[in-house]
């Protein structure tokens, strides 16, 4: 059984909704997701570090605040230094997703921060591998297409100022599921 | 008179249209724009290097191809190493803009490449300083708002598969003009 | 009088030693430094935000932990969103410095995070503008040269596993002072 | 047989020396390296694109010029857009190496450019997975240790102003070999 840890922080529930979509994708590929929600920067990260250690892959999630990962996820990253010393996560597969209010907002920098952390650990990074929707700016107003924004480093989604059950739109959530599916499949190959 | 060099490469004319808009903004602020269009990577960049040396500020422009500046602009950057040796552009103001088919497409990486080049030269970097449009995904289908994408490092615009006179939309072009205006004003301050 | 806020977090005192060097450089240029040391991620950042608002320029400092700014500085960045809403720091000058155990360690990513934050605020970014030491790898074993590592985005320094009074070496501290000097001078020009 | 394409540009032979070391590492792991040296930005990249298509993994190499990949490699990246349209390289493993005159020089940005390109193609990125040498700044003057600089995104090496047979030093070349070895092994797993 391929185990995929999903470590995420969510401020208003939109990232959590994405995390659920990612988990659904992991299941779709026959994997077992482990949703690990960071509550605050000061919590004891020991159990989460152990859970990642026991997994075949890890998917990081955070809202983009001021152009980078939220403090909650950053605190987890910093706490992972104790694993780094022994390179305990080496060769695991890693990926990431983020949510923000705009299409841009430096969300690629958020994903870069996740990539840097993953490379520090000697992990292997995969993006979603979903081509741009190749749609014009005004032909997906409903947000039905996965990767409507055109993201390659990870899953970039956009949420309006509304409740997590209506935003990000269905296409963004499916984009998250496609990432979960891909990571579960690739992790299965790597552990074989 | 504040002189602003605009060094850009354009593949299909969309970046050129943006460059015109940036130049219009420079004029709006009482500055003198110098439009320098790169034709190909093998051209003699000597005159362009001299033109930047004679300017108070420089604004770089390129389409984003495969997630970074086009080869045309990269070739100019590489040729600027002869200026780098004497730090001849030190303390100039620098900024940038880019165009791509999607909202994302790693256009922030394109701008990061421009920032890195500018820092190598000891120049000072300014973004557009235009807040996000704070609009929901489907409320600007006509593209009337500047910074509809939510870009901070420089001017990020999006062009449909159509002629440069209709795309990028008017809001994107105004975004370019706002950058030109800002850079001309800041450069005037710095040279005072 | 040009006022320069220096907002930094220091884990073991090495970043604090650099901050002192940066402050000395600000003074050297006739400016007034304001050293603001972040104690922990949960502190009330209100007074620090006010201090930056009252300054002409801000210089950020943090150790690089796991390839990015420490949680302490990240928490300050996140707290600055309340200023972002009104773009209260627009047009201020910004710069940064970092310390790490190795020459690399993704310290450029740390500086990129500072640049992204600064651009979100509509601030203007300046690197140190100090050319590489142009020295071979084994000709500066004593660490006497500023910019021995070859950093352009900001001040990158390296500390051995020893006390802050002996490491980072003198050249790295002078590199910090040169940044402070430059920022104070440029900020004076911009406020004129 | 696991096939690993090594696509690189070399200005003065130092990157070529590294490419040879990477190829030696691929062989050490039982793989077959294919050294593809870019001569200039205007060459016909068709055969190189085909060679990558026929390989299980690709390792990119370039000197860092003005803080990014050299124009030669950038031209190859741009030419790869024809593969991008059909996502023909999806799921291949990718990695990279670079050489520069200083320890820094924004070489991480060079590697970021390679990562961005790889993610655009839906490839999977692996760093060298070699922990920092954890050595003080003046204890490896001879350059015997792999990863003396502390690089995680890819292989970062440094060359003095001397011939490629003496610089980069032996430790840097072994660092390149370790990358080749790792990529050949991981690619074998992924193709299984």
XYZ file of C-alpha atoms in Angstrom:
768
model
C 0.000 0.000 0.000
C 1.425 3.340 -1.015
C 1.179 5.858 1.815
C 1.011 9.578 1.044
C 1.244 12.138 3.851
C -0.518 15.444 3.184
C 0.899 18.074 5.521
C -0.936 21.361 5.282
C -1.940 24.542 7.025
C -5.230 26.228 6.281
C -6.291 29.662 7.442
C -9.920 29.909 6.374
C -10.628 26.399 5.111
C -9.828 26.794 1.410
C -6.500 25.000 1.660
C -8.215 22.310 3.728
C -10.779 21.835 0.953
C -7.905 21.429 -1.495
C -6.212 18.955 0.823
C -9.381 16.841 0.804
C -9.370 16.920 -2.994
C -5.708 15.852 -3.070
C -6.509 12.998 -0.672
C -9.363 11.893 -2.910
C -6.914 11.721 -5.805
C -4.503 9.588 -3.778
C -7.355 7.150 -3.079
C -8.408 7.140 -6.724
C -4.939 5.764 -7.513
C -5.198 3.072 -4.847
C -3.021 4.876 -2.307
C -3.634 5.691 1.338
C -3.674 9.406 2.180
C -2.823 10.680 5.659
C -4.215 14.165 6.201
C -2.096 16.085 8.706
C -3.473 19.544 9.421
C -1.165 22.024 11.114
C -3.082 24.003 13.725
C -0.459 26.536 14.708
C 3.246 27.286 14.493
C 3.897 26.372 18.127
C 2.451 22.866 18.135
C 4.546 19.741 18.707
C 5.462 18.569 15.209
C 6.938 15.262 16.390
C 3.934 13.129 15.386
C 3.742 14.806 11.960
C 7.454 14.266 11.351
C 7.002 10.602 12.266
C 4.020 10.307 9.937
C 6.017 11.662 7.019
C 8.876 9.311 7.887
C 6.426 6.408 7.697
C 5.073 7.500 4.286
C 6.261 6.898 0.750
C 5.532 10.427 -0.372
C 4.572 13.790 1.061
C 2.418 16.566 -0.379
C 2.716 20.001 1.222
C -0.119 22.514 1.245
C -0.440 26.086 2.452
C -2.204 29.305 1.634
C 0.077 31.905 0.087
C 0.364 34.776 2.552
C 2.425 37.785 1.529
C 3.966 35.778 -1.302
C 5.125 32.660 0.513
C 3.991 29.674 2.600
C 2.051 30.549 5.728
C 3.902 30.591 9.056
C 2.233 27.338 10.055
C 3.887 25.357 7.274
C 7.150 27.279 7.618
C 7.293 26.233 11.287
C 6.871 22.602 10.238
C 9.644 23.022 7.676
C 11.968 24.456 10.310
C 11.124 21.628 12.716
C 12.076 19.132 10.019
C 15.740 20.051 10.519
C 16.029 17.202 13.009
C 15.193 14.791 10.182
C 17.551 16.645 7.836
C 20.569 15.876 10.011
C 20.228 12.191 9.223
C 18.652 12.709 5.764
C 15.796 10.511 6.983
C 13.443 11.510 4.162
C 15.925 10.928 1.368
C 14.424 9.560 -1.874
C 10.823 10.201 -0.861
C 8.616 11.837 -3.447
C 7.378 15.358 -2.681
C 4.854 17.764 -4.214
C 2.803 20.790 -3.230
C -0.287 22.947 -3.600
C -1.332 26.435 -2.610
C -4.333 28.748 -2.624
C -4.537 32.509 -2.887
C -6.956 35.313 -3.605
C -5.448 36.274 -6.975
C -4.167 34.327 -9.966
C -0.640 35.492 -9.230
C 0.316 36.698 -5.780
C 3.763 35.106 -6.061
C 2.306 31.657 -5.581
C 5.167 30.210 -7.596
C 7.470 31.462 -4.856
C 5.431 29.489 -2.337
C 6.002 26.372 -4.422
C 9.700 27.226 -4.810
C 9.951 27.301 -1.007
C 8.484 23.801 -0.918
C 10.897 22.634 -3.623
C 13.889 24.074 -1.767
C 12.829 22.304 1.441
C 12.359 19.055 -0.449
C 15.777 19.277 -2.083
C 17.393 19.995 1.301
C 15.940 16.656 2.416
C 17.171 14.824 -0.679
C 13.609 14.178 -1.768
C 12.415 14.060 -5.382
C 9.958 16.691 -6.628
C 7.087 16.219 -8.995
C 4.715 18.840 -10.305
C 1.159 18.022 -11.349
C 2.105 17.223 -14.950
C -1.149 18.733 -16.164
C -0.807 20.927 -19.249
C -2.244 24.460 -19.199
C -5.918 24.572 -19.930
C -4.983 26.519 -23.095
C -8.077 28.569 -22.669
C -8.543 32.233 -23.212
C -8.949 34.481 -20.226
C -12.678 34.723 -20.458
C -13.664 31.214 -21.474
C -13.401 29.545 -18.092
C -15.216 32.038 -15.946
C -16.889 29.185 -14.127
C -13.556 27.621 -13.202
C -14.355 24.181 -14.565
C -10.943 23.398 -16.059
C -8.076 21.940 -14.040
C -4.986 24.118 -14.304
C -6.890 27.135 -15.598
C -4.082 29.348 -14.237
C -1.245 27.518 -15.977
C 0.872 26.134 -13.140
C 3.765 23.716 -13.516
C 5.694 23.610 -10.223
C 2.721 22.394 -8.241
C -0.989 23.009 -7.932
C -1.866 26.709 -7.902
C -5.480 27.553 -7.214
C -7.466 30.701 -6.581
C -10.238 31.314 -4.073
C -12.765 34.119 -4.096
C -13.867 35.785 -0.890
C -16.472 33.110 -0.201
C -16.908 29.836 1.678
C -14.653 26.821 0.938
C -17.549 24.755 -0.381
C -17.980 27.086 -3.351
C -14.415 28.309 -3.917
C -11.825 27.386 -5.189
C -14.019 26.173 -8.062
C -14.497 22.552 -9.087
C -11.729 22.657 -11.704
C -9.182 23.712 -9.100
C -10.226 20.911 -6.794
C -9.971 18.393 -9.623
C -6.490 19.807 -10.297
C -5.620 18.924 -6.695
C -7.035 15.420 -7.163
C -4.944 14.932 -10.300
C -1.851 15.800 -8.262
C -2.767 13.310 -5.556
C -3.351 10.631 -8.180
C -0.034 11.294 -9.896
C 1.988 11.288 -6.683
C 0.425 8.040 -5.483
C 1.240 6.353 -8.795
C 4.807 7.639 -8.982
C 5.477 6.782 -5.333
C 4.295 3.240 -5.982
C 6.799 2.954 -8.822
C 9.642 4.345 -6.729
C 9.034 1.985 -3.803
C 8.752 -1.085 -6.024
C 15.364 65.001 -18.611
C 15.012 61.495 -17.207
C 15.987 58.899 -19.770
C 14.508 55.415 -19.597
C 15.809 52.639 -21.861
C 13.298 49.920 -22.693
C 15.175 46.840 -23.873
C 12.879 44.101 -25.087
C 12.436 41.119 -27.328
C 9.123 40.341 -28.939
C 8.225 37.170 -30.794
C 4.788 37.875 -32.219
C 4.316 41.549 -31.370
C 2.524 41.280 -28.019
C 5.592 42.212 -26.004
C 6.227 45.053 -28.464
C 2.706 46.342 -27.837
C 3.427 46.265 -24.120
C 6.725 48.065 -24.677
C 4.835 50.867 -26.435
C 2.491 51.109 -23.472
C 5.440 51.271 -21.060
C 6.998 54.025 -23.195
C 3.726 55.963 -23.117
C 3.823 55.797 -19.320
C 7.381 57.115 -19.233
C 6.252 60.082 -21.340
C 3.217 60.653 -19.121
C 5.651 61.225 -16.262
C 7.744 63.651 -18.275
C 10.510 61.190 -19.066
C 12.136 60.243 -22.365
C 11.740 56.603 -23.369
C 14.216 54.875 -25.650
C 12.687 51.781 -27.236
C 15.363 49.208 -28.040
C 13.965 46.112 -29.742
C 16.155 43.031 -29.841
C 15.854 41.341 -33.231
C 17.832 38.200 -32.589
C 20.296 36.611 -30.205
C 23.241 37.032 -32.561
C 22.988 40.765 -33.168
C 25.657 43.250 -32.065
C 24.467 44.470 -28.666
C 27.081 47.216 -28.409
C 24.711 50.080 -29.293
C 22.056 48.794 -26.881
C 24.593 48.483 -24.064
C 25.684 52.057 -24.744
C 22.085 53.244 -24.757
C 21.448 51.714 -21.345
C 24.684 53.226 -20.064
C 23.407 56.645 -21.187
C 20.038 56.202 -19.444
C 18.892 56.787 -15.879
C 16.817 53.642 -15.767
C 16.187 50.485 -17.763
C 13.028 48.428 -18.191
C 13.427 44.897 -19.557
C 10.723 43.131 -21.549
C 10.380 39.643 -22.981
C 7.797 37.031 -23.693
C 7.925 34.102 -21.298
C 8.988 31.050 -23.284
C 9.184 27.727 -21.459
C 9.068 29.539 -18.125
C 11.805 32.137 -18.572
C 12.939 35.119 -20.651
C 13.206 34.474 -24.367
C 16.644 33.709 -25.827
C 16.781 37.179 -27.370
C 16.770 38.935 -24.010
C 18.972 36.269 -22.412
C 21.595 36.939 -25.111
C 21.500 40.636 -24.254
C 21.891 39.799 -20.558
C 24.914 37.638 -21.310
C 26.438 40.364 -23.474
C 26.092 42.796 -20.568
C 28.917 40.995 -18.761
C 31.337 43.467 -20.304
C 29.535 46.233 -18.406
C 29.416 44.081 -15.266
C 33.213 43.930 -15.045
C 33.343 47.662 -14.326
C 29.910 47.813 -12.658
C 29.038 50.495 -15.164
C 25.293 50.323 -14.524
C 25.556 50.554 -10.742
C 22.751 52.498 -9.008
C 20.529 52.656 -12.103
C 16.896 51.804 -11.565
C 15.607 48.613 -13.227
C 12.199 47.022 -13.791
C 10.555 44.479 -16.084
C 7.494 43.158 -17.893
C 6.490 39.951 -19.588
C 3.693 38.421 -21.631
C 2.474 34.850 -21.865
C -0.445 32.765 -23.046
C -1.630 31.769 -19.565
C -2.045 33.601 -16.268
C 0.779 31.561 -14.755
C 3.348 29.889 -16.986
C 6.128 30.628 -14.474
C 6.153 34.287 -15.460
C 7.388 35.172 -11.993
C 10.507 33.182 -12.826
C 11.005 35.369 -15.895
C 10.892 38.427 -13.651
C 13.209 36.748 -11.128
C 15.736 36.306 -13.951
C 15.520 40.031 -14.638
C 15.930 40.816 -10.936
C 18.983 38.558 -10.657
C 20.576 40.252 -13.666
C 19.840 43.677 -12.208
C 21.337 42.787 -8.836
C 24.472 41.429 -10.553
C 24.863 44.901 -12.033
C 24.314 46.652 -8.697
C 21.121 48.205 -9.999
C 18.024 48.908 -7.902
C 14.784 47.040 -8.649
C 11.281 48.380 -8.552
C 8.073 46.515 -9.201
C 4.951 48.245 -10.522
C 3.618 49.061 -7.049
C 0.076 48.489 -8.254
C -2.104 46.535 -5.811
C -3.976 43.466 -7.030
C -7.215 44.268 -8.761
C -8.921 42.420 -5.860
C -11.456 41.156 -8.261
C -13.005 37.756 -8.408
C -12.009 35.423 -11.182
C -14.988 36.082 -13.320
C -15.509 39.798 -12.849
C -12.855 41.055 -15.218
C -13.493 38.914 -18.251
C -12.944 41.956 -20.452
C -9.500 42.578 -18.982
C -10.123 46.206 -18.121
C -8.290 46.281 -14.783
C -4.566 46.861 -14.444
C -2.928 44.027 -12.513
C -5.859 41.664 -12.954
C -3.438 38.745 -12.456
C -1.943 39.991 -9.191
C 1.714 40.592 -9.984
C 4.224 42.278 -7.702
C 7.733 41.641 -9.076
C 7.012 43.360 -12.364
C 4.285 43.633 -14.945
C 2.766 40.246 -15.816
C 0.286 40.220 -18.661
C -1.561 37.596 -20.651
C -2.235 37.452 -24.363
C -4.805 35.336 -26.146
C -4.035 33.725 -29.468
C -4.949 36.866 -31.415
C -3.328 39.988 -32.863
C -1.386 42.435 -30.638
C -3.882 45.219 -31.214
C -6.588 43.306 -29.373
C -4.545 41.340 -26.841
C -3.184 41.746 -24.156
C -6.324 43.668 -23.179
C -6.458 47.372 -22.357
C -6.031 46.849 -18.603
C -2.761 44.984 -19.150
C -1.447 47.767 -21.372
C -2.396 50.371 -18.775
C -0.544 48.233 -16.228
C 2.528 48.587 -18.434
C 2.017 52.345 -18.643
C 1.763 52.584 -14.851
C 5.136 50.839 -14.612
C 6.711 53.242 -17.087
C 5.291 56.191 -15.177
C 6.553 54.908 -11.834
C 10.052 54.173 -13.083
C 10.395 57.584 -14.725
C 9.363 59.310 -11.496
C 11.607 57.218 -9.244
C 14.559 57.598 -11.607
C 14.104 61.362 -11.548
C 14.310 61.278 -7.745
C 17.393 59.084 -7.737
C 19.299 61.257 -10.198
C 18.442 64.487 -8.368
C 17.937 62.442 9.222
C 17.593 59.200 7.259
C 16.062 56.479 9.390
C 16.782 52.835 8.627
C 14.885 50.074 10.431
C 16.764 46.787 10.768
C 14.259 44.009 11.466
C 15.920 40.701 12.190
C 15.687 37.371 13.923
C 18.753 35.657 15.313
C 18.922 32.105 16.603
C 22.407 31.862 18.063
C 23.664 35.427 17.830
C 25.394 35.343 14.443
C 22.624 37.208 12.670
C 22.561 39.677 15.555
C 26.288 40.292 15.082
C 25.615 40.978 11.410
C 22.763 43.312 12.310
C 25.155 45.334 14.473
C 27.556 45.560 11.538
C 24.747 46.713 9.248
C 23.763 49.353 11.821
C 27.365 50.556 11.993
C 27.300 51.025 8.230
C 24.097 53.049 8.423
C 25.785 55.341 10.969
C 28.901 55.613 8.825
C 26.707 57.149 6.124
C 25.128 59.601 8.537
C 21.887 57.669 8.964
C 20.061 56.556 12.110
C 19.674 52.796 12.493
C 16.851 51.271 14.516
C 17.657 47.708 15.548
C 14.488 45.656 15.980
C 15.188 42.114 17.123
C 12.404 39.574 16.763
C 12.288 37.341 19.831
C 9.707 34.823 18.729
C 7.012 34.190 16.146
C 4.179 34.841 18.600
C 5.202 38.290 19.792
C 3.122 41.423 19.161
C 4.601 42.891 15.972
C 2.620 46.126 16.197
C 5.515 48.256 17.508
C 7.884 46.853 14.859
C 5.399 47.532 12.080
C 5.049 51.103 13.363
C 8.822 51.496 13.498
C 9.185 50.435 9.874
C 6.350 52.791 8.902
C 8.291 55.624 10.539
C 11.533 54.773 8.700
C 12.835 55.691 5.261
C 14.225 52.232 4.588
C 14.133 48.737 6.049
C 16.785 46.021 6.081
C 15.642 42.476 6.861
C 17.886 39.892 8.490
C 17.473 36.227 9.346
C 19.441 33.044 9.579
C 18.740 30.638 6.735
C 17.035 27.596 8.228
C 16.172 24.728 5.902
C 16.721 26.983 2.889
C 14.593 29.991 3.802
C 14.064 32.766 6.352
C 13.599 31.597 9.926
C 10.053 31.346 11.297
C 10.620 34.471 13.384
C 11.048 36.701 10.347
C 8.359 34.851 8.389
C 5.903 35.609 11.199
C 6.781 39.299 10.945
C 6.288 39.167 7.182
C 2.869 37.594 7.619
C 1.918 40.191 10.219
C 2.820 42.927 7.744
C -0.304 42.072 5.718
C -2.174 44.723 7.661
C 0.184 47.323 6.215
C -0.102 45.722 2.781
C -3.828 46.410 2.592
C -3.166 50.139 2.496
C 0.259 49.851 0.796
C 1.623 51.852 3.723
C 5.252 50.999 2.973
C 5.104 51.900 -0.712
C 8.283 53.477 -2.128
C 10.443 52.655 0.891
C 13.828 51.161 0.164
C 14.403 47.546 1.258
C 17.383 45.209 1.503
C 18.429 42.042 3.309
C 21.111 39.847 4.838
C 21.394 36.258 5.987
C 23.780 33.868 7.695
C 24.220 30.142 7.338
C 26.614 27.322 8.107
C 27.613 26.690 4.500
C 28.462 28.887 1.529
C 25.312 27.770 -0.241
C 22.411 26.321 1.718
C 19.884 28.037 -0.588
C 20.613 31.396 0.980
C 19.637 33.066 -2.275
C 16.161 31.676 -1.727
C 16.084 33.387 1.658
C 16.868 36.668 -0.056
C 14.297 35.950 -2.778
C 11.686 35.587 -0.022
C 12.671 39.022 1.256
C 12.486 40.466 -2.257
C 9.041 38.974 -2.853
C 7.779 40.451 0.425
C 9.248 43.839 -0.472
C 7.649 43.831 -3.919
C 4.279 42.904 -2.410
C 4.586 46.092 -0.365
C 5.550 48.196 -3.383
C 8.978 48.832 -1.895
C 12.190 49.197 -3.912
C 14.944 46.595 -3.518
C 18.662 47.167 -3.475
C 21.395 44.585 -3.192
C 24.773 45.402 -1.666
C 26.314 46.494 -4.972
C 29.637 45.000 -3.943
C 31.391 43.055 -6.708
C 32.562 39.496 -6.039
C 35.858 39.348 -4.251
C 37.208 37.704 -7.452
C 39.375 35.537 -5.332
C 40.168 31.925 -5.750
C 38.664 29.425 -3.378
C 41.697 29.112 -1.205
C 42.996 32.669 -1.092
C 40.622 34.043 1.487
C 40.750 31.330 4.105
C 40.813 33.998 6.782
C 37.586 35.559 5.537
C 38.960 39.085 5.245
C 37.247 40.077 1.997
C 33.725 41.456 1.827
C 31.556 39.381 -0.503
C 33.942 36.424 -0.514
C 30.968 34.190 -1.425
C 29.836 36.222 -4.424
C 26.370 37.439 -3.480
C 24.302 39.964 -5.417
C 20.720 39.860 -4.116
C 21.715 40.818 -0.601
C 24.404 40.095 1.946
C 25.159 36.389 2.237
C 27.531 35.381 5.000
C 28.753 32.142 6.498
C 29.313 31.262 10.142
C 31.361 28.402 11.503
C 30.226 26.460 14.541
C 31.725 28.993 16.933
C 30.779 32.102 18.915
C 29.424 35.220 17.146
C 32.432 37.308 18.135
C 34.718 35.200 15.947
C 32.352 34.128 13.170
C 31.148 35.227 10.602
C 34.635 36.600 9.886
C 35.551 40.272 9.671
C 35.082 40.451 5.897
C 31.491 39.255 6.184
C 30.749 41.843 8.858
C 32.264 44.582 6.714
C 30.047 43.312 3.877
C 27.087 43.951 6.166
C 28.364 47.433 6.973
C 28.726 48.228 3.274
C 25.071 47.283 2.802
C 23.998 49.533 5.668
C 26.024 52.394 4.231
C 24.574 51.957 0.757
C 20.977 51.768 1.928
C 21.331 54.863 4.104
C 22.758 56.837 1.181
C 20.165 55.665 -1.338
C 17.318 56.256 1.102
C 18.535 59.811 1.644
C 18.401 60.377 -2.112
C 14.915 58.903 -2.430
C 13.462 61.009 0.376
C 14.990 64.225 -0.920
C 19.745 -0.447 -19.922
C 19.020 2.906 -18.358
C 19.845 5.743 -20.736
C 20.761 9.157 -19.392
C 21.113 12.130 -21.737
C 23.509 14.839 -20.565
C 22.721 18.053 -22.433
C 25.201 20.798 -21.690
C 26.877 23.943 -22.909
C 30.438 24.762 -21.966
C 32.214 28.032 -22.588
C 35.803 27.346 -21.530
C 35.738 23.608 -20.874
C 34.965 23.569 -17.146
C 31.341 22.569 -17.620
C 32.500 19.940 -20.130
C 34.847 18.503 -17.503
C 31.928 18.327 -15.109
C 29.784 16.661 -17.774
C 32.440 13.951 -18.147
C 32.370 13.409 -14.388
C 28.587 13.150 -14.421
C 28.800 10.611 -17.261
C 31.333 8.570 -15.276
C 28.845 8.454 -12.411
C 26.081 7.232 -14.707
C 28.365 4.403 -15.843
C 29.325 3.583 -12.251
C 25.628 2.845 -11.651
C 25.368 0.641 -14.732
C 23.662 3.238 -16.897
C 24.481 4.508 -20.380
C 25.318 8.198 -20.614
C 24.807 10.168 -23.803
C 26.926 13.331 -23.819
C 25.291 16.025 -25.946
C 27.355 19.191 -26.108
C 25.656 22.336 -27.344
C 27.996 24.271 -29.618
C 25.967 27.416 -30.138
C 22.511 28.890 -29.746
C 21.753 28.731 -33.470
C 22.429 25.045 -34.071
C 19.730 22.557 -35.113
C 18.531 21.052 -31.826
C 16.425 18.363 -33.496
C 18.901 15.504 -32.899
C 19.378 16.527 -29.255
C 15.628 16.694 -28.677
C 15.316 13.214 -30.172
C 18.132 11.931 -27.983
C 16.413 13.178 -24.859
C 13.145 11.649 -26.042
C 14.941 8.304 -26.362
C 16.417 8.523 -22.839
C 15.054 7.626 -19.428
C 16.501 10.694 -17.777
C 18.157 13.975 -18.667
C 20.815 15.969 -16.824
C 21.278 19.602 -17.841
C 24.585 21.430 -17.516
C 25.669 25.018 -18.134
C 28.031 27.616 -16.840
C 26.322 30.348 -14.837
C 26.694 33.576 -16.811
C 25.291 36.739 -15.275
C 23.310 34.674 -12.778
C 21.560 32.201 -15.073
C 22.087 29.411 -17.618
C 24.208 30.361 -20.598
C 22.471 31.328 -23.845
C 23.435 27.997 -25.372
C 21.355 25.981 -22.933
C 18.575 28.588 -22.900
C 18.288 28.195 -26.684
C 17.919 24.440 -26.247
C 15.249 24.996 -23.600
C 13.326 27.294 -25.933
C 13.601 24.783 -28.777
C 12.097 22.124 -26.508
C 8.708 23.863 -26.776
C 7.893 21.587 -29.685
C 8.152 18.633 -27.303
C 6.180 20.531 -24.656
C 3.115 20.761 -26.880
C 2.675 17.008 -26.692
C 4.259 16.611 -23.242
C 6.608 14.108 -24.831
C 9.072 14.124 -21.929
C 6.478 13.613 -19.224
C 7.598 11.464 -16.273
C 11.285 11.489 -17.248
C 13.735 12.196 -14.461
C 15.687 15.455 -14.664
C 18.629 17.006 -12.809
C 21.287 19.661 -13.328
C 24.745 21.027 -12.666
C 26.521 24.332 -13.090
C 29.938 25.947 -12.755
C 30.921 29.491 -11.894
C 33.850 31.585 -10.774
C 32.522 32.273 -7.273
C 30.812 30.177 -4.615
C 27.632 32.168 -5.093
C 27.005 34.065 -8.303
C 23.274 33.213 -8.189
C 23.996 29.646 -9.245
C 20.859 28.536 -7.445
C 18.925 30.667 -9.913
C 20.552 28.739 -12.749
C 19.301 25.515 -11.196
C 15.859 27.057 -10.600
C 15.692 27.786 -14.338
C 16.404 24.118 -15.022
C 13.749 23.066 -12.502
C 11.157 25.380 -14.053
C 11.886 23.958 -17.508
C 11.630 20.416 -16.186
C 8.302 21.085 -14.473
C 6.935 22.658 -17.673
C 7.676 19.327 -19.331
C 6.037 17.304 -16.545
C 9.373 15.760 -15.659
C 10.452 14.814 -12.134
C 13.360 16.653 -10.511
C 16.047 15.210 -8.306
C 18.883 17.025 -6.618
C 22.179 15.331 -5.778
C 21.028 14.185 -2.333
C 24.506 14.767 -0.962
C 24.568 16.462 2.456
C 26.711 19.574 2.941
C 30.306 18.809 3.609
C 29.733 20.393 7.055
C 33.195 21.775 6.932
C 34.397 25.130 8.042
C 35.294 27.685 5.456
C 38.985 27.126 5.678
C 39.210 23.369 6.071
C 38.698 22.386 2.463
C 41.044 24.733 0.695
C 42.094 21.892 -1.566
C 38.533 21.244 -2.671
C 38.578 17.542 -1.889
C 35.055 17.254 -0.488
C 31.969 16.756 -2.651
C 29.393 19.463 -1.988
C 31.869 21.779 -0.263
C 29.604 24.716 -1.207
C 26.422 23.259 0.252
C 24.126 22.814 -2.727
C 20.777 21.034 -2.694
C 18.928 21.851 -5.927
C 21.620 20.390 -8.129
C 25.373 20.246 -8.400
C 27.000 23.641 -7.840
C 30.723 23.816 -8.449
C 33.341 26.547 -8.598
C 36.216 26.966 -11.014
C 39.266 29.143 -10.579
C 40.741 31.034 -13.502
C 42.762 28.017 -14.666
C 42.525 25.086 -17.045
C 39.682 22.530 -16.755
C 42.060 19.717 -15.839
C 42.921 21.406 -12.544
C 39.688 23.223 -11.736
C 36.937 22.652 -10.579
C 38.772 20.566 -7.978
C 38.467 16.798 -7.552
C 35.750 17.054 -4.900
C 33.509 19.036 -7.251
C 33.983 16.480 -9.998
C 33.155 13.651 -7.624
C 30.041 15.633 -6.672
C 29.076 15.529 -10.343
C 29.712 11.788 -10.470
C 27.513 11.256 -7.426
C 24.701 13.067 -9.232
C 25.131 10.901 -12.330
C 25.094 7.762 -10.182
C 21.953 8.837 -8.324
C 20.039 9.767 -11.455
C 20.906 6.497 -13.205
C 19.696 4.500 -10.199
C 16.480 6.472 -9.738
C 15.715 6.359 -13.460
C 16.121 2.581 -13.424
C 13.559 2.378 -10.632
C 11.103 4.660 -12.416
C 11.252 2.736 -15.688
C 10.835 -0.648 -13.988
